[in-house]
Short mmCIF file of C-alpha atoms and ligand atoms in Angstrom, two decimals:
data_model
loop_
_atom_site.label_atom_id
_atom_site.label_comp_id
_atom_site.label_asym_id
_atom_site.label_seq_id
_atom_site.Cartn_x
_atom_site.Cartn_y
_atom_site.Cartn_z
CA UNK A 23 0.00 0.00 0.00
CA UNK A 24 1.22 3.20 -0.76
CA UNK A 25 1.96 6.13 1.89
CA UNK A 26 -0.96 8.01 0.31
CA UNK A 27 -3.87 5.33 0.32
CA UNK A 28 -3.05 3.76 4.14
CA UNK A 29 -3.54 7.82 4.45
CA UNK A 30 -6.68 7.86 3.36
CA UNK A 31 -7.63 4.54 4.50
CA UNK A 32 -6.44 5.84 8.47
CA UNK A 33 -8.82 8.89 8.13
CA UNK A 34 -11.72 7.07 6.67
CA UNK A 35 -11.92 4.43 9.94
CA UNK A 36 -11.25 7.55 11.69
CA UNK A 37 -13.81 9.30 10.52
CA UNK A 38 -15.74 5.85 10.64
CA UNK A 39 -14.96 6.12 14.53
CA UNK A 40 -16.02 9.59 15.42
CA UNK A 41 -19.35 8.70 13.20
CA UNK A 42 -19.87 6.16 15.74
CA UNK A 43 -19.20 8.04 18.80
CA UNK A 44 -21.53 10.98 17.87
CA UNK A 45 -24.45 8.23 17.15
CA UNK A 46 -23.98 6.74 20.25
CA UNK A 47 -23.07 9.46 23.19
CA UNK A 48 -23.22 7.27 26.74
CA UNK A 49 -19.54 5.98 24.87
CA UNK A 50 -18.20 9.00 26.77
CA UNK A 51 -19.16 7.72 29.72
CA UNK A 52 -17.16 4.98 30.00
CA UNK A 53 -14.13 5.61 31.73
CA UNK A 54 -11.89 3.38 30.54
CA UNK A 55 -10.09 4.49 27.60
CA UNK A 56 -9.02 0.69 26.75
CA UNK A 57 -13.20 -0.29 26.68
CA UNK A 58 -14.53 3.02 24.92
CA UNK A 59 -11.67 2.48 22.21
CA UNK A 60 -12.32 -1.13 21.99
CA UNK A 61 -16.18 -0.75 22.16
CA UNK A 62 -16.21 1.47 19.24
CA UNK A 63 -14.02 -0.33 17.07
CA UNK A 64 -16.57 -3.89 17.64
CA UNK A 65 -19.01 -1.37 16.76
CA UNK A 66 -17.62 0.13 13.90
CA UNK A 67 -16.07 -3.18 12.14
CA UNK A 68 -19.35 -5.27 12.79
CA UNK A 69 -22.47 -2.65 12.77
CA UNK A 70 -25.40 -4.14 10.23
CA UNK A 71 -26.82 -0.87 8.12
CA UNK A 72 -30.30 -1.84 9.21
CA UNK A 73 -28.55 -0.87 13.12
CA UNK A 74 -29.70 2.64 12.52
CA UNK A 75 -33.00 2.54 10.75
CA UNK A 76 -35.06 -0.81 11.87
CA UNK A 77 -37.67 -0.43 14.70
CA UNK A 78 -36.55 -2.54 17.75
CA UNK A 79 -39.57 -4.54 17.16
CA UNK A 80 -42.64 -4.95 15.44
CA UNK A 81 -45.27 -4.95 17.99
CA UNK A 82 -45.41 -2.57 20.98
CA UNK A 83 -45.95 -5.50 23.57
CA UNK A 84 -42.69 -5.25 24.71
CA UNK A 85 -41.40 -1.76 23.87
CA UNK A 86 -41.72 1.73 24.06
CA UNK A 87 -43.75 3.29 21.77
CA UNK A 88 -40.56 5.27 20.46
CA UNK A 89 -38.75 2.35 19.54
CA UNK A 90 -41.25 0.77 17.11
CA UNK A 91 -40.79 2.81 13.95
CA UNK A 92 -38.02 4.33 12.05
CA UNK A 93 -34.17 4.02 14.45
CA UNK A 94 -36.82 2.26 16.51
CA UNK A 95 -33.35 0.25 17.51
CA UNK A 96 -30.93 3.26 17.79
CA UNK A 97 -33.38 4.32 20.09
CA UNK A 98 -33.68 1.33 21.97
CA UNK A 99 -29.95 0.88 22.23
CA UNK A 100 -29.67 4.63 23.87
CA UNK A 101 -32.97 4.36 26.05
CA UNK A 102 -31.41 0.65 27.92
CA UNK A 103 -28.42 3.12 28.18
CA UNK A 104 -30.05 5.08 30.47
CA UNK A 105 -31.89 2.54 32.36
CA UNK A 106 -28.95 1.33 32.78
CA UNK A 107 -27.10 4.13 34.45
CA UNK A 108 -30.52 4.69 36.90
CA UNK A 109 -29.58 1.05 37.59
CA UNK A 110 -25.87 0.66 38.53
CA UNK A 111 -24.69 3.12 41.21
CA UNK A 112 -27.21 0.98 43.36
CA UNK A 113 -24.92 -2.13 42.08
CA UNK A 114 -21.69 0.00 42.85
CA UNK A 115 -22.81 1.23 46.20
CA UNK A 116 -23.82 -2.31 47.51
CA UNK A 117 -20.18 -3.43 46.33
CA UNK A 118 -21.86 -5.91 43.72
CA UNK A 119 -19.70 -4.67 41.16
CA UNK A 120 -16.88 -2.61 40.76
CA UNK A 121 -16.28 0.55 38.33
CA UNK A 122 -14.23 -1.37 35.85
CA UNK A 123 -17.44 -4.13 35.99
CA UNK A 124 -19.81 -0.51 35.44
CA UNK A 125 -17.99 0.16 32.30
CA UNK A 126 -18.10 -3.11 31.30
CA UNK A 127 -21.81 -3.22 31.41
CA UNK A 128 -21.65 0.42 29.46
CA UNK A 129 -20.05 -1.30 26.67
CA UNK A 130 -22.73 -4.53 26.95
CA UNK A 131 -25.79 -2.08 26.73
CA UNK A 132 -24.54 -0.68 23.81
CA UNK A 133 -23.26 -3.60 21.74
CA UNK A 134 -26.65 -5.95 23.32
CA UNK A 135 -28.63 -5.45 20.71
CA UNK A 136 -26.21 -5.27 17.40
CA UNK A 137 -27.31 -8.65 15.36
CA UNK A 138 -31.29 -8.40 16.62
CA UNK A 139 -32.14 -9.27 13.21
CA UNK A 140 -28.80 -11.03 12.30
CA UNK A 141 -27.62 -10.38 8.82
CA UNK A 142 -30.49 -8.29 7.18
CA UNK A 143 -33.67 -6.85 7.97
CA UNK A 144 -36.22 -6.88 6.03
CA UNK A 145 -39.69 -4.85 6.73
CA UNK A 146 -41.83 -6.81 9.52
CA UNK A 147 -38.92 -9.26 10.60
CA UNK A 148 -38.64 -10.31 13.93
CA UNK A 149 -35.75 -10.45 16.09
CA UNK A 150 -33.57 -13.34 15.49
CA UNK A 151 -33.54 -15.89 18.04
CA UNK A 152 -30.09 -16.27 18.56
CA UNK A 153 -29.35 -12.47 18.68
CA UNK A 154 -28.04 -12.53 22.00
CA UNK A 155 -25.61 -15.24 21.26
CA UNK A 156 -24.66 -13.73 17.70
CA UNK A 157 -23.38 -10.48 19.35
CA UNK A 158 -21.85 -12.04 21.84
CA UNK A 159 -19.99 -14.28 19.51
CA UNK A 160 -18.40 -10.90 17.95
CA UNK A 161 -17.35 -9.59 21.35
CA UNK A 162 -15.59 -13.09 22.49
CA UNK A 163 -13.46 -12.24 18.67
CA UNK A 164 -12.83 -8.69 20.02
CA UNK A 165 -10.77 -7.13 22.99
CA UNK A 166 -13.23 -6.70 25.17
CA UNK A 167 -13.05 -8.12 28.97
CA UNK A 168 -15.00 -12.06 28.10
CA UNK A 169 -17.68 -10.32 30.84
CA UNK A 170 -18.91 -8.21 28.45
CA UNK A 171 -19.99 -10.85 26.42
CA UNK A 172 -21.38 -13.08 28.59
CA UNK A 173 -23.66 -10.27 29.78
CA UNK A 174 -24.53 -9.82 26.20
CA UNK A 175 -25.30 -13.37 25.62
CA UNK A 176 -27.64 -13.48 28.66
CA UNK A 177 -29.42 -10.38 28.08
CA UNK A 178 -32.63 -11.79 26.51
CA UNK A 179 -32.81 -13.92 30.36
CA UNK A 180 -35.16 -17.06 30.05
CA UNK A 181 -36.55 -16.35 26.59
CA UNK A 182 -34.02 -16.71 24.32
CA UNK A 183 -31.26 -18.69 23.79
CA UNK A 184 -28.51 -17.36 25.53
CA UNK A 185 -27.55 -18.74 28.81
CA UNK A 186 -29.60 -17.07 32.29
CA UNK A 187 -27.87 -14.51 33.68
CA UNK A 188 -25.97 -15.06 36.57
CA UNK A 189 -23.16 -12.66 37.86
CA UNK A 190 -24.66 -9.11 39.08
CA UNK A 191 -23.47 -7.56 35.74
CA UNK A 192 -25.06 -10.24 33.83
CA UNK A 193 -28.35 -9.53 35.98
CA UNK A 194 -27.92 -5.42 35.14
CA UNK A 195 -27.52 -5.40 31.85
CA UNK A 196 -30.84 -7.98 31.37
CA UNK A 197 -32.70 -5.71 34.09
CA UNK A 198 -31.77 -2.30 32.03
CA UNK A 199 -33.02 -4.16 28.94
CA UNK A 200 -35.99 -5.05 30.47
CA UNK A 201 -36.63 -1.92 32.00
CA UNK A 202 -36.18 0.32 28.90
CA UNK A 203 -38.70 -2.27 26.70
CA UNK A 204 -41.69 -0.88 28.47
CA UNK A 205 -44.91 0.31 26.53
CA UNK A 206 -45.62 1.84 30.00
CA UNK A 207 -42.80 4.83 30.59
CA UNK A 208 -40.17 6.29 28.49
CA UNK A 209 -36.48 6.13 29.26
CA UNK A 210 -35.00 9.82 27.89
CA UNK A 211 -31.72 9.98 25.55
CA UNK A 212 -28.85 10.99 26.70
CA UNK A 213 -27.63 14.08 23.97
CA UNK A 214 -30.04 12.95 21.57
CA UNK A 215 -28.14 12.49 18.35
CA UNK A 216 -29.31 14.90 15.26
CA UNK A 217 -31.22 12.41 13.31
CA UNK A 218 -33.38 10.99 16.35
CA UNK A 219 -33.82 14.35 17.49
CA UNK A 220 -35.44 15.78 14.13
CA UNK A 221 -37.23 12.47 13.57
CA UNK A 222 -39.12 12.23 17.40
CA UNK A 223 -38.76 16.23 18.43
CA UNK A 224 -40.70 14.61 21.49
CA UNK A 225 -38.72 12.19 22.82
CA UNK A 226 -37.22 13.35 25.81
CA UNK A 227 -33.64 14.05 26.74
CA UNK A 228 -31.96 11.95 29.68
CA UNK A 229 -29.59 13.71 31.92
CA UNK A 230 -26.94 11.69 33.03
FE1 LIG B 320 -32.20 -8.26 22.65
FE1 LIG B 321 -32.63 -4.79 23.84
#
């Protein structure tokens, strides 16, 4: 490769990379340079298209109103976000996990949901079965601590096919999900990204 292609080539997964961390804004709070760097490169090298326009699901049984249309997913992914946050300075504080396990779990919420529809999504699919266990197979390939996977692959709990979670972080994560994927209240954004924002001028902002 020549000097002036790997240029180009370095600024495009650059630019790739910052494209990634303005879609996705709880990445700054993780504290750990070693897990945001790593998070965003899984997420950059593995992201399906459909990550960013697909509803999180097709019915509203399970999920927020907000999450069942256009990003509906994107949306999703930043709502358990929050949720999570609410969730894990009760963890911290009762000493069942420590702040390198809370950024952990940062990275899990945002990577949980990556394969939902595996491959391709196509109008009115459902979630793929094994989604849990598909984007946890792409974080046991990566850098990342083996905990966050394991709390990925357990996130869907009993119903899917992913093991039960059992460690406190495994238990968060699967609780934030949970949480979020409520028809009944409506987990804000944190920094809403420009597209969502212009899209749902309604949904509301998290502070964080
Ligand atoms: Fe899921
Ligand atoms: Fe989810």
């Amino acid at each position: 490769m020549t000097n002036n292609s790997s240029q180009i080539l370095h600024r495009r997964v650059q630019e790739k990379r910052d494209e990634v961390d303005r879609a996705l804004p709880p990445l700054r709070l993780i504290d750990d340079g070693d897990i945001y760097w790593t998070t965003i490169e899984v997420i950059q090298s593995n992201v399906p298209d459909y990550f960013w326009h697909a509803p999180a699901a097709s019915s509203y049984k399970h999920h927020n109103p907000f999450c069942c249309g256009e990003r509906g997913l994107w949306i999703h992914t930043l709502m358990v976000a929050t949720a999570y946050e609410r969730l894990v300075d009760s963890y911290l504080e009762q000493g069942a996990i420590s702040s390198y396990e809370r950024d952990l779990g940062r990275a899990a919420v945002l990577l949980h949901d990556l394969c939902k529809y595996g491959d391709a999504y196509e109008d009115g699919d459902r979630a793929a079965k094994d989604h849990d266990l598909q984007a946890a197979a792409l974080v046991y390939d990566s850098d990342l601590d083996d905990w966050v996977a394991d709390a990925i692959a357990s996130h869907m709990g009993p119903w899917y096919e992913g093991p039960e979670p059992e460690t406190s972080l495994e238990e968060l994560v699967h609780l934030a999900d949970m949480a979020a994927s409520t028809k009944n209240g409506t987990f804000g954004v944190y920094r809403k990204p420009m597209e969502i924002s212009k899209l749902y001028p309604n949904l509301p902002e998290a502070e964080l």
